[in-house]
Short mmCIF file of C-alpha atoms in Angstrom, two decimals:
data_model
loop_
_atom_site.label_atom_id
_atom_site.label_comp_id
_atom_site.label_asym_id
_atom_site.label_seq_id
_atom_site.Cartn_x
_atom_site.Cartn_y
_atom_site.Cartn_z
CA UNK A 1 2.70 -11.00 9.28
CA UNK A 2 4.92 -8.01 8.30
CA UNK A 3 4.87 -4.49 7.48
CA UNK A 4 5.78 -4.45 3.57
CA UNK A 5 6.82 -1.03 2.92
CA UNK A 6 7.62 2.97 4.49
CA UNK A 7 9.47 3.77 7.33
CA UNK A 8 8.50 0.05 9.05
CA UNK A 9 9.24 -2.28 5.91
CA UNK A 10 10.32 -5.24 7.30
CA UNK A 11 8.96 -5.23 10.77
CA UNK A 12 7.48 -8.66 11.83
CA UNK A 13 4.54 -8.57 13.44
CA UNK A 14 3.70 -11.01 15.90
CA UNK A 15 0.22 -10.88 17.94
CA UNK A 16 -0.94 -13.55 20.49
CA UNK A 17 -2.58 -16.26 18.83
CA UNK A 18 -5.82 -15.64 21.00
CA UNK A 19 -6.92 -12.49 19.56
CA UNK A 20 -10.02 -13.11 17.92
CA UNK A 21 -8.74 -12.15 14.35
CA UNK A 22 -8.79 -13.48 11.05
CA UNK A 23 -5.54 -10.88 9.61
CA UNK A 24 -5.07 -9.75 6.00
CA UNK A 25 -2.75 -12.31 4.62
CA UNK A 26 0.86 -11.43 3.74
CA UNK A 27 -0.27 -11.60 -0.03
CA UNK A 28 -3.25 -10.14 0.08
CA UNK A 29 -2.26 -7.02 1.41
CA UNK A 30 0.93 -6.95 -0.73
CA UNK A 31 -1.19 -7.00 -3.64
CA UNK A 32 -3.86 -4.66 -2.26
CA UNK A 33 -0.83 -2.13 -1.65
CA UNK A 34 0.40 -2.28 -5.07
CA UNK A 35 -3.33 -1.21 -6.23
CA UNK A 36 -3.10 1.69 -4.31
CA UNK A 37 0.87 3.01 -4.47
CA UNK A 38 -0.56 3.76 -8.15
CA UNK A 39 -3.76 5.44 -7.28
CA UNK A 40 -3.24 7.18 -4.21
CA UNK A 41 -0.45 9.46 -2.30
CA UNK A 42 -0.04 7.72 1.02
CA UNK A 43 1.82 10.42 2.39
CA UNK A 44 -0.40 13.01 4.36
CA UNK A 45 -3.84 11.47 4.41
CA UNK A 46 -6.46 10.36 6.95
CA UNK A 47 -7.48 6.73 7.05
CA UNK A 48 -10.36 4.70 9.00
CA UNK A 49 -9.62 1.37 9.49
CA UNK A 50 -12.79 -0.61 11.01
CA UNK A 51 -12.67 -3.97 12.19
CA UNK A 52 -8.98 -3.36 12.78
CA UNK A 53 -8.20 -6.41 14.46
CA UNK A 54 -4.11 -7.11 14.75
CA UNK A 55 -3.72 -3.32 13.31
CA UNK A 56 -1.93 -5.12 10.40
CA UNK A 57 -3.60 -2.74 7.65
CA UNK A 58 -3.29 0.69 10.21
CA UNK A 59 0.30 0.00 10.78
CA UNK A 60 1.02 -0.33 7.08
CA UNK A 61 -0.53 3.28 6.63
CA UNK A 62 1.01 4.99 9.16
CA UNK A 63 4.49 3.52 8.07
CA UNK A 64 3.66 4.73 4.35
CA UNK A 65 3.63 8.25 5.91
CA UNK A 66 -0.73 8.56 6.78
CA UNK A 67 -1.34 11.83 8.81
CA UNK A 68 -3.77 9.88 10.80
CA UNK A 69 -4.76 6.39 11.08
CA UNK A 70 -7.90 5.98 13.04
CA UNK A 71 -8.28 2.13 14.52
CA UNK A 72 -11.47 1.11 15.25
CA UNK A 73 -12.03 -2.35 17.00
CA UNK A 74 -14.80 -4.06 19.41
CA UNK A 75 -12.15 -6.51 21.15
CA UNK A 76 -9.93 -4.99 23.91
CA UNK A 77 -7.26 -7.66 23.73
CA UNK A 78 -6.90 -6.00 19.84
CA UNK A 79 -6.89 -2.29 21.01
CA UNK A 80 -4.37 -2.92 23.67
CA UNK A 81 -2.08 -5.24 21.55
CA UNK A 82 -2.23 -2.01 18.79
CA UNK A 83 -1.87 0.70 21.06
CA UNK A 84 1.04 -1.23 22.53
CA UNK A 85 2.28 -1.60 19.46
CA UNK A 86 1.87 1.54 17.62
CA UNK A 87 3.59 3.31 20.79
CA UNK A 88 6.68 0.71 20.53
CA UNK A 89 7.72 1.74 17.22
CA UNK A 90 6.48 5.76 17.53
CA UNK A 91 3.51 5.38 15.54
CA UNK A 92 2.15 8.17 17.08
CA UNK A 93 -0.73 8.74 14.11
CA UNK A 94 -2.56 5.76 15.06
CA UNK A 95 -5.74 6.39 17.64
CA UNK A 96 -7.45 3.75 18.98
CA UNK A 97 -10.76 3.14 19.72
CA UNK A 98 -13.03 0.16 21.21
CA UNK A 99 -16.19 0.50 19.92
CA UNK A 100 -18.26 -1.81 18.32
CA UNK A 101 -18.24 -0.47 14.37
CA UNK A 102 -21.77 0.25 13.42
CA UNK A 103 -22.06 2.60 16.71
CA UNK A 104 -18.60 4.30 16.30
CA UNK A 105 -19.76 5.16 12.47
CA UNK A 106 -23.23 6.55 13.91
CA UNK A 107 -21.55 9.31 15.88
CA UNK A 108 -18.05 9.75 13.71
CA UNK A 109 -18.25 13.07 11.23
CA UNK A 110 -14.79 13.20 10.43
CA UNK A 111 -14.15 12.87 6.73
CA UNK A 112 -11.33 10.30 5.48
CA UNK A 113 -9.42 9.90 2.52
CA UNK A 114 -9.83 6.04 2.69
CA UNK A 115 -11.57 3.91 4.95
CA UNK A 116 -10.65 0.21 4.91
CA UNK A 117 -12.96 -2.82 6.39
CA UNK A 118 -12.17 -6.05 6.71
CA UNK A 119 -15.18 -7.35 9.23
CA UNK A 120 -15.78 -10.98 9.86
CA UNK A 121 -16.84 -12.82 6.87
CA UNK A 122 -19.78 -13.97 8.56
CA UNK A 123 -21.46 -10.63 9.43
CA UNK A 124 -24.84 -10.09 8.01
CA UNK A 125 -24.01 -6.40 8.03
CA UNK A 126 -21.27 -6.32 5.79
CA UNK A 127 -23.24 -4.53 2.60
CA UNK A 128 -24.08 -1.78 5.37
CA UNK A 129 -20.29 -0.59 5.58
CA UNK A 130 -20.69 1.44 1.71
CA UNK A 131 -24.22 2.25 3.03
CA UNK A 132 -23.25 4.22 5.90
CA UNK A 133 -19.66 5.45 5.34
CA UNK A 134 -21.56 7.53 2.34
CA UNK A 135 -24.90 8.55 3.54
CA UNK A 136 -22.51 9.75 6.46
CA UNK A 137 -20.55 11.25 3.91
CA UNK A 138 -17.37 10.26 5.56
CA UNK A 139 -15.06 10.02 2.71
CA UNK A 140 -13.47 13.40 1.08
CA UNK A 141 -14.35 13.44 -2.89
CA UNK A 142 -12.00 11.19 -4.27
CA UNK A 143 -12.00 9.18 -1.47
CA UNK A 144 -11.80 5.56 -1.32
CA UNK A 145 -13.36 2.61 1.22
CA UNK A 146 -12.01 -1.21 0.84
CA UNK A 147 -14.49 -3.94 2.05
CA UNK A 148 -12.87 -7.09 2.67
CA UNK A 149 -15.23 -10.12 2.58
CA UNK A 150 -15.26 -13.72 1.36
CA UNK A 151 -15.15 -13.76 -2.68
CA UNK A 152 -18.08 -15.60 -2.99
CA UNK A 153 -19.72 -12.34 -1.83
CA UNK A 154 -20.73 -9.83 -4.11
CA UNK A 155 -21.22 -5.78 -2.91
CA UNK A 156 -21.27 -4.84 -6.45
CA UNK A 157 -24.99 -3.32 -5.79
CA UNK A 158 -24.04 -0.12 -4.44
CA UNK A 159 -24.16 3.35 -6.64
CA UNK A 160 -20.17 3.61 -5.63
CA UNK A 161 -18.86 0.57 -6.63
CA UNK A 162 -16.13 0.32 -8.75
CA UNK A 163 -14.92 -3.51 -8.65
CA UNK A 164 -13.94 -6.36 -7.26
CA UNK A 165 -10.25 -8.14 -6.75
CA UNK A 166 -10.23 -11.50 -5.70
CA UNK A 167 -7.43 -13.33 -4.13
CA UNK A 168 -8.17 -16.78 -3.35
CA UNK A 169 -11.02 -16.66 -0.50
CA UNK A 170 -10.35 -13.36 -0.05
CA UNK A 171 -11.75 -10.28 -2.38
CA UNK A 172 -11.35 -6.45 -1.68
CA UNK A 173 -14.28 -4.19 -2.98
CA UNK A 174 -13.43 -0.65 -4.01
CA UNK A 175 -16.26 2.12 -3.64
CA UNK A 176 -14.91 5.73 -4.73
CA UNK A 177 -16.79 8.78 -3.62
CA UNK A 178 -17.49 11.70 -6.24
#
């Protein structure tokens, strides 16, 4: 696992194999980067990442240049190895916060230019991600959430969907707000 481009490219990132993670692979996120280098200016915005396991995904937007990364993870062994992390190499955009998902996104008002979820592929609750990031109107207009899930899945049912990318297993759903 490495960070693949900004101020970081090239870091290796190496978390204990007994965090309870299933990361973005190396080509998955390469590919999911070069979607959005052409759609969106990384430089300045404010990104939720939920489920944020290894902090794979936050450390790539803060090393792009993010404003803010927001981390949001239920396992402590994952929000210590982040924060640990994050401080080593002066990420000081990234917060941290363990909290199981669905109650962090009851209580959060903050608006985001992107939020980015890549939950367990076995959660039931997966389709409610797009539900509640926009009846909690937590995405500025323009703004984008990524849902991460097994390809065999299909989120396609919700007003904001735009489409789906596959990569092997793995498929990322775009939803853009208006």
């Amino acid at each position: 696992m490495r960070i693949i481009g900004g101020a970081l490219k090239g870091l290796r990132l190496n978390p204990p194999k007994t965090l309870p993670v299933r990361p973005t692979t190396d080509m998955a996120k390469e590919a999911l980067f070069n979607i959005l280098q052409n759609q969106i200016e990384f430089e300045g915005i404010k990104v939720l990442d939920l489920f944020s396991g290894t902090g794979n995904i936050s450390m790539e937007f803060a090393s792009r240049g993010a404003e803010k990364v927001v981390s949001v993870d239920r396992s402590i062994h994952c929000v210590h190895y982040l924060k640990d992390t994050a401080r080593q190499h002066g990420l000081t955009n990234i917060q941290v916060f363990k909290e199981d998902v669905f109650k962090y996104l009851e209580h959060e008002t903050e608006q985001f230019d992107l939020v980015f979820a890549d939950p367990p592929y076995d959660l039931n609750r997966i389709p409610e991600i797009a539900v509640t990031v926009f009846n909690k109107k937590l995405l500025t207009e323009g703004g984008l959430l990524i849902v991460e899930h097994q390809s065999l899945q299909n989120l396609s049912n919700h007003a904001a969907f735009v489409e789906q990318r596959k990569y092997g297993n793995s498929s990322f759903s775009f939803f853009k707000a208006t």
